[in-house]
Short mmCIF file of C-alpha atoms in Angstrom, two decimals:
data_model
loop_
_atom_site.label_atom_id
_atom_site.label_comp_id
_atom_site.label_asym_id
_atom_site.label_seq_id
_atom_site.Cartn_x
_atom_site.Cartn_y
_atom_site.Cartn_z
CA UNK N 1 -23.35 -14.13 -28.53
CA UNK N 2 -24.96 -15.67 -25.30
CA UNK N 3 -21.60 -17.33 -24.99
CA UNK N 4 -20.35 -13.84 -24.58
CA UNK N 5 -22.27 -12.81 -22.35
CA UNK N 6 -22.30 -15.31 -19.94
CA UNK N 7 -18.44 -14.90 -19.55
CA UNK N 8 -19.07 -11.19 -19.38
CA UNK N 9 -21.51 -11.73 -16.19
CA UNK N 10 -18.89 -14.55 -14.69
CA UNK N 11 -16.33 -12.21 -14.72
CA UNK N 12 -18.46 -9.16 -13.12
CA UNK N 13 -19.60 -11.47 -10.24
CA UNK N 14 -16.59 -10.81 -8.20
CA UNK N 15 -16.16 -7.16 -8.51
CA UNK N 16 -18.36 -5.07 -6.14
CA UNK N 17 -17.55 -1.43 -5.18
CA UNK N 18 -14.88 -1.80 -2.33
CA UNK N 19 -13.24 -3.91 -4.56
CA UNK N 20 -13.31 -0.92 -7.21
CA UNK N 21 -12.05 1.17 -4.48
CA UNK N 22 -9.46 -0.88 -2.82
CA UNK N 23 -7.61 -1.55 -6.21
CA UNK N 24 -7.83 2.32 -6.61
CA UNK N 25 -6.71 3.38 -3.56
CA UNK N 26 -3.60 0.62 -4.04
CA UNK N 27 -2.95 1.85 -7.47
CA UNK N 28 -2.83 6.22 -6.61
CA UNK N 29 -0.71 4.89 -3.33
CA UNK N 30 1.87 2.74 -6.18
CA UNK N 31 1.63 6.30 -7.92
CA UNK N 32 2.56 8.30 -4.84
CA UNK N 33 -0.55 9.62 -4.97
CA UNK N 34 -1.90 8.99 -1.36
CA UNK N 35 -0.93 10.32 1.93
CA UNK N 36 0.39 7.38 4.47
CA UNK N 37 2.24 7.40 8.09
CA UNK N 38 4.45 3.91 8.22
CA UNK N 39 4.91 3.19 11.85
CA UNK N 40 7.81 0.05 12.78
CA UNK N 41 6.52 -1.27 16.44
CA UNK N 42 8.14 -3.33 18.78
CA UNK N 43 6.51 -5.80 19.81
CA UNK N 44 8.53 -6.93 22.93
CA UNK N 45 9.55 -3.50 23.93
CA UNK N 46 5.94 -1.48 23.41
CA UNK N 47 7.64 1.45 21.13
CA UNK N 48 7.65 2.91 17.62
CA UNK N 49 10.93 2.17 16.27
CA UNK N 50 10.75 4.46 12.98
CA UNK N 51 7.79 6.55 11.63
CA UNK N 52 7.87 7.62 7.85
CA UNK N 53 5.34 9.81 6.44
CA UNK N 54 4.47 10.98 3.10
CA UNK N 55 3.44 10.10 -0.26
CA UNK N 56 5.10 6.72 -0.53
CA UNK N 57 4.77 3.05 -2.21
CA UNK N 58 5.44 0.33 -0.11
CA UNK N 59 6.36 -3.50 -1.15
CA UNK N 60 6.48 -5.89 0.52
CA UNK N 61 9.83 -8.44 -0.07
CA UNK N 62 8.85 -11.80 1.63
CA UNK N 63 12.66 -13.25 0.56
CA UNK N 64 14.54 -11.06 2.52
CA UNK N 65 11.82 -10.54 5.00
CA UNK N 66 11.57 -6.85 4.77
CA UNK N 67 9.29 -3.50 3.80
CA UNK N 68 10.76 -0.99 0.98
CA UNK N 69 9.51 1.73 1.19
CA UNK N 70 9.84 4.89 -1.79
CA UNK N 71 8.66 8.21 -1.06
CA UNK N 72 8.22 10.99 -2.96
CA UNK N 73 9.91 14.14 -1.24
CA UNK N 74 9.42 16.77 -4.15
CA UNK N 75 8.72 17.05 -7.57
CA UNK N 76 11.23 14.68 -8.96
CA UNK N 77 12.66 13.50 -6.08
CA UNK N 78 12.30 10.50 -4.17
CA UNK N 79 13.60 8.20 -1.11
CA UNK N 80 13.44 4.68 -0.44
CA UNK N 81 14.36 2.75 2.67
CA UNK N 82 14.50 -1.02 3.61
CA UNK N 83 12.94 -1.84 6.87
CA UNK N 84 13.30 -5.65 8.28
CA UNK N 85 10.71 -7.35 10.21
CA UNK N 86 11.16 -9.73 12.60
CA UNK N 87 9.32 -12.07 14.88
CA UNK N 88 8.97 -8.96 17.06
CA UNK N 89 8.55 -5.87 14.56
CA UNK N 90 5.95 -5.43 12.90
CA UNK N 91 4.80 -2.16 11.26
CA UNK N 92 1.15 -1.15 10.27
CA UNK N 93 0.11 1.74 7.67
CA UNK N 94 -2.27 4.45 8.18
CA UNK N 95 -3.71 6.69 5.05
CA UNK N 96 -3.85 10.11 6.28
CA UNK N 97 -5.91 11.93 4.03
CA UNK N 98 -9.67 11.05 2.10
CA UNK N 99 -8.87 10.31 -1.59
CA UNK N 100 -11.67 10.92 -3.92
CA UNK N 101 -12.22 8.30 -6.83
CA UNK N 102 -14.56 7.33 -9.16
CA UNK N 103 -15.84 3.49 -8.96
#
């Protein structure tokens, strides 16, 4: 028994609250759950290239060097697009909205 629970508290020792939260968050965005703008900038040239906005998943494909990004556009319908980054485009993500979740 104090075997047990000694791996119970090892394991615990890493997880505090914005942990909690940041797997959350991750998990309702996966879900299209969460509100995000997607903005592709240009390094080089100081300009958005392409904005996306909506309830989308994003993944990241380090093979081919680009961002796919699936978006949900209605009830059972959904988009994805494949965006390339290169040395000078990069892209950041903004969520849009508060999401309220338990820890």
């Amino acid at each position: 028994m104090k075997y047990l629970v000694l791996i119970f508290t090892l394991l615990f020792i890493g997880c505090n609250d914005s942990n909690v939260v940041s797997s959350n968050i991750s998990t309702d965005a996966d879900n299209f759950k969460i509100n995000r703008r997607i903005i592709f900038y240009n390094g080089i040239t100081d300009k958005y290239i392409f904005v996306i906005e909506g309830f989308c998943s994003i993944e990241k494909d380090n093979r081919d060097n680009q961002l796919e990004v699936t978006c949900k556009v209605g009830k059972n319908s959904y988009k994805k697009h494949y965006l390339g980054i290169s040395d000078n485009v990069t892209y950041f993500i903004e969520q849009l909205e508060c999401r309220c979740l338990s820890l």
